[in-house]
């Protein structure tokens, strides 16, 4: 049977004996038949290289017994293209994950460095003046940014009352406690205590929202509390103060708890207003009481020492407002509304 088939091929027309290469790819769907036995439809790909000739048309009255199979070079090229596409997808996914993690940890980096800057400029301006400058311009910047982006202004009683409460707890109390604490402790120790607020957030989220902490998370919380005790107790005993209100670490711990409550509140606030717009307004509203306290306390900046500030001091105040508040608060509360 095979010899008969091969001999019959010798008498096929020339267009069946040779299919010249073509520079293009043509896809032909047909039913391939060998005598009376039928096969499933196949897709033939004719791959050409240099010749400009087109493939000869098949005889419509005869079944085609010649199949064009892709060459090894074509297979290699297709596999190489597929690998490159998969590699690009993986690279984009990795880059996006790295960006998400950078956005997640960036507020804590800016807050930690801001405390160092605030500690340096406080003697020249006063603690509450620095706190007010950190909030009010940053709030105005964030509100303007949100408006340019087309975000809606808060509207309604519940929207404004939630923002006001949010500003009192997370802005005024947090920055006020922070200002008091920085006068009595180092910036490094203060930043460690401040950044312990995720411990309280995890506990509050579990109690209020039913979020599961898990065994590993609970173990991490216990270790975090132990670390805080190791930081707090020696400092309180060494100061010998009759009241904890004289301890800078205590004020820092209060600031951390205010920030934690504010982090939980943002979900409630976001029900009635845009989270970015609410963040800007809460900083603007929370900074006003701090400015009033600065005036009542006759901070150095209020008494006219602003003219004595150097360019480095002005840059420090700008850093605390733009990076330490506007960017870091905006990113942090945006993440808090997502997860």
mmCIF file of N, CA and C in Angstrom, residues 202-250:
data_model
loop_
_atom_site.group_PDB
_atom_site.id
_atom_site.type_symbol
_atom_site.label_atom_id
_atom_site.label_comp_id
_atom_site.label_asym_id
_atom_site.label_seq_id
_atom_site.Cartn_x
_atom_site.Cartn_y
_atom_site.Cartn_z
ATOM 1 N N UNK A 202 -4.010 46.440 65.483
ATOM 2 C CA UNK A 202 -4.366 45.031 65.298
ATOM 3 C C UNK A 202 -5.388 44.581 66.332
ATOM 4 N N UNK A 203 -5.206 45.025 67.564
ATOM 5 C CA UNK A 203 -6.147 44.637 68.623
ATOM 6 C C UNK A 203 -7.510 45.281 68.393
ATOM 7 N N UNK A 204 -7.527 46.577 68.069
ATOM 8 C CA UNK A 204 -8.798 47.265 67.840
ATOM 9 C C UNK A 204 -9.526 46.709 66.617
ATOM 10 N N UNK A 205 -8.781 46.400 65.564
ATOM 11 C CA UNK A 205 -9.410 45.837 64.366
ATOM 12 C C UNK A 205 -10.010 44.466 64.655
ATOM 13 N N UNK A 206 -9.355 43.700 65.530
ATOM 14 C CA UNK A 206 -9.904 42.402 65.896
ATOM 15 C C UNK A 206 -11.183 42.542 66.714
ATOM 16 N N UNK A 207 -11.217 43.534 67.613
ATOM 17 C CA UNK A 207 -12.382 43.719 68.465
ATOM 18 C C UNK A 207 -13.545 44.363 67.719
ATOM 19 N N UNK A 208 -13.253 45.353 66.872
ATOM 20 C CA UNK A 208 -14.314 46.127 66.231
ATOM 21 C C UNK A 208 -14.767 45.535 64.909
ATOM 22 N N UNK A 209 -13.826 44.996 64.129
ATOM 23 C CA UNK A 209 -14.143 44.518 62.787
ATOM 24 C C UNK A 209 -14.077 43.010 62.652
ATOM 25 N N UNK A 210 -13.709 42.319 63.723
ATOM 26 C CA UNK A 210 -13.644 40.870 63.674
ATOM 27 C C UNK A 210 -12.500 40.333 62.839
ATOM 28 N N UNK A 211 -11.459 41.117 62.619
ATOM 29 C CA UNK A 211 -10.315 40.643 61.842
ATOM 30 C C UNK A 211 -9.512 39.630 62.651
ATOM 31 N N UNK A 212 -9.113 38.566 61.988
ATOM 32 C CA UNK A 212 -8.398 37.491 62.660
ATOM 33 C C UNK A 212 -6.908 37.834 62.766
ATOM 34 N N UNK A 213 -6.363 37.672 63.953
ATOM 35 C CA UNK A 213 -4.940 37.921 64.166
ATOM 36 C C UNK A 213 -4.136 36.661 63.896
ATOM 37 N N UNK A 214 -4.614 35.527 64.370
ATOM 38 C CA UNK A 214 -3.901 34.277 64.171
ATOM 39 C C UNK A 214 -2.844 34.058 65.230
ATOM 40 N N UNK A 215 -2.331 32.822 65.271
ATOM 41 C CA UNK A 215 -1.342 32.461 66.294
ATOM 42 C C UNK A 215 -0.050 33.235 66.120
ATOM 43 N N UNK A 216 0.422 33.323 64.873
ATOM 44 C CA UNK A 216 1.677 34.040 64.630
ATOM 45 C C UNK A 216 1.506 35.527 64.929
ATOM 46 N N UNK A 217 0.376 36.101 64.527
ATOM 47 C CA UNK A 217 0.122 37.508 64.822
ATOM 48 C C UNK A 217 0.030 37.771 66.316
ATOM 49 N N UNK A 218 -0.625 36.859 67.050
ATOM 50 C CA UNK A 218 -0.725 37.031 68.498
ATOM 51 C C UNK A 218 0.651 36.953 69.150
ATOM 52 N N UNK A 219 1.480 36.027 68.680
ATOM 53 C CA UNK A 219 2.842 35.933 69.218
ATOM 54 C C UNK A 219 3.632 37.206 68.931
ATOM 55 N N UNK A 220 3.439 37.770 67.739
ATOM 56 C CA UNK A 220 4.106 39.025 67.418
ATOM 57 C C UNK A 220 3.650 40.167 68.309
ATOM 58 N N UNK A 221 2.342 40.214 68.621
ATOM 59 C CA UNK A 221 1.830 41.248 69.515
ATOM 60 C C UNK A 221 2.427 41.122 70.909
ATOM 61 N N UNK A 222 2.547 39.899 71.398
ATOM 62 C CA UNK A 222 3.124 39.692 72.731
ATOM 63 C C UNK A 222 4.574 40.158 72.757
ATOM 64 N N UNK A 223 5.329 39.801 71.732
ATOM 65 C CA UNK A 223 6.722 40.249 71.671
ATOM 66 C C UNK A 223 6.809 41.769 71.581
ATOM 67 N N UNK A 224 5.890 42.383 70.850
ATOM 68 C CA UNK A 224 5.897 43.837 70.740
ATOM 69 C C UNK A 224 5.616 44.504 72.075
ATOM 70 N N UNK A 225 4.651 43.973 72.817
ATOM 71 C CA UNK A 225 4.345 44.542 74.138
ATOM 72 C C UNK A 225 5.525 44.375 75.084
ATOM 73 N N UNK A 226 6.178 43.225 75.027
ATOM 74 C CA UNK A 226 7.360 43.014 75.871
ATOM 75 C C UNK A 226 8.459 44.018 75.517
ATOM 76 N N UNK A 227 8.632 44.255 74.234
ATOM 77 C CA UNK A 227 9.639 45.234 73.817
ATOM 78 C C UNK A 227 9.317 46.633 74.319
ATOM 79 N N UNK A 228 8.034 47.007 74.270
ATOM 80 C CA UNK A 228 7.648 48.320 74.787
ATOM 81 C C UNK A 228 7.910 48.433 76.289
ATOM 82 N N UNK A 229 7.627 47.359 77.031
ATOM 83 C CA UNK A 229 7.886 47.386 78.471
ATOM 84 C C UNK A 229 9.378 47.537 78.758
ATOM 85 N N UNK A 230 10.200 46.869 77.961
ATOM 86 C CA UNK A 230 11.644 46.993 78.154
ATOM 87 C C UNK A 230 12.133 48.408 77.861
ATOM 88 N N UNK A 231 11.429 49.116 76.963
ATOM 89 C CA UNK A 231 11.787 50.498 76.677
ATOM 90 C C UNK A 231 11.254 51.466 77.729
ATOM 91 N N UNK A 232 10.039 51.222 78.203
ATOM 92 C CA UNK A 232 9.364 52.173 79.064
ATOM 93 C C UNK A 232 9.810 52.099 80.523
ATOM 94 N N UNK A 233 9.829 50.894 81.084
ATOM 95 C CA UNK A 233 10.044 50.746 82.527
ATOM 96 C C UNK A 233 11.406 51.289 82.971
ATOM 97 N N UNK A 234 12.514 50.951 82.280
ATOM 98 C CA UNK A 234 13.794 51.513 82.744
ATOM 99 C C UNK A 234 13.839 53.033 82.695
ATOM 100 N N UNK A 235 13.235 53.641 81.701
ATOM 101 C CA UNK A 235 13.264 55.103 81.601
ATOM 102 C C UNK A 235 12.436 55.748 82.702
ATOM 103 N N UNK A 236 11.296 55.138 83.038
ATOM 104 C CA UNK A 236 10.457 55.687 84.102
ATOM 105 C C UNK A 236 11.149 55.585 85.455
ATOM 106 N N UNK A 237 11.820 54.465 85.717
ATOM 107 C CA UNK A 237 12.482 54.284 87.004
ATOM 108 C C UNK A 237 13.725 55.158 87.122
ATOM 109 N N UNK A 238 14.433 55.390 86.017
ATOM 110 C CA UNK A 238 15.654 56.198 86.079
ATOM 111 C C UNK A 238 15.351 57.675 86.257
ATOM 112 N N UNK A 239 14.201 58.147 85.756
ATOM 113 C CA UNK A 239 13.868 59.556 85.905
ATOM 114 C C UNK A 239 13.480 59.903 87.331
ATOM 115 N N UNK A 240 12.985 58.953 88.077
ATOM 116 C CA UNK A 240 12.638 59.184 89.470
ATOM 117 C C UNK A 240 11.511 60.185 89.664
ATOM 118 N N UNK A 241 10.702 60.388 88.653
ATOM 119 C CA UNK A 241 9.620 61.350 88.744
ATOM 120 C C UNK A 241 8.451 60.736 89.511
ATOM 121 N N UNK A 242 7.773 61.588 90.273
ATOM 122 C CA UNK A 242 6.637 61.094 91.037
ATOM 123 C C UNK A 242 5.405 60.892 90.158
ATOM 124 N N UNK A 243 5.421 61.412 88.954
ATOM 125 C CA UNK A 243 4.288 61.299 88.045
ATOM 126 C C UNK A 243 4.781 60.853 86.675
ATOM 127 N N UNK A 244 3.987 60.006 86.039
ATOM 128 C CA UNK A 244 4.352 59.548 84.699
ATOM 129 C C UNK A 244 4.214 60.661 83.663
ATOM 130 N N UNK A 245 3.529 61.744 84.026
ATOM 131 C CA UNK A 245 3.342 62.833 83.075
ATOM 132 C C UNK A 245 4.638 63.591 82.807
ATOM 133 N N UNK A 246 5.619 63.344 83.593
ATOM 134 C CA UNK A 246 6.919 63.958 83.346
ATOM 135 C C UNK A 246 7.804 63.108 82.457
ATOM 136 N N UNK A 247 7.313 61.957 82.043
ATOM 137 C CA UNK A 247 8.089 61.048 81.206
ATOM 138 C C UNK A 247 7.779 61.295 79.736
ATOM 139 N N UNK A 248 8.831 61.484 78.950
ATOM 140 C CA UNK A 248 8.637 61.651 77.520
ATOM 141 C C UNK A 248 8.132 60.394 76.850
ATOM 142 N N UNK A 249 8.565 59.227 77.370
ATOM 143 C CA UNK A 249 8.119 57.963 76.800
ATOM 144 C C UNK A 249 6.622 57.767 76.999
ATOM 145 N N UNK A 250 6.094 58.244 78.120
ATOM 146 C CA UNK A 250 4.666 58.127 78.366
ATOM 147 C C UNK A 250 3.871 58.968 77.373
#
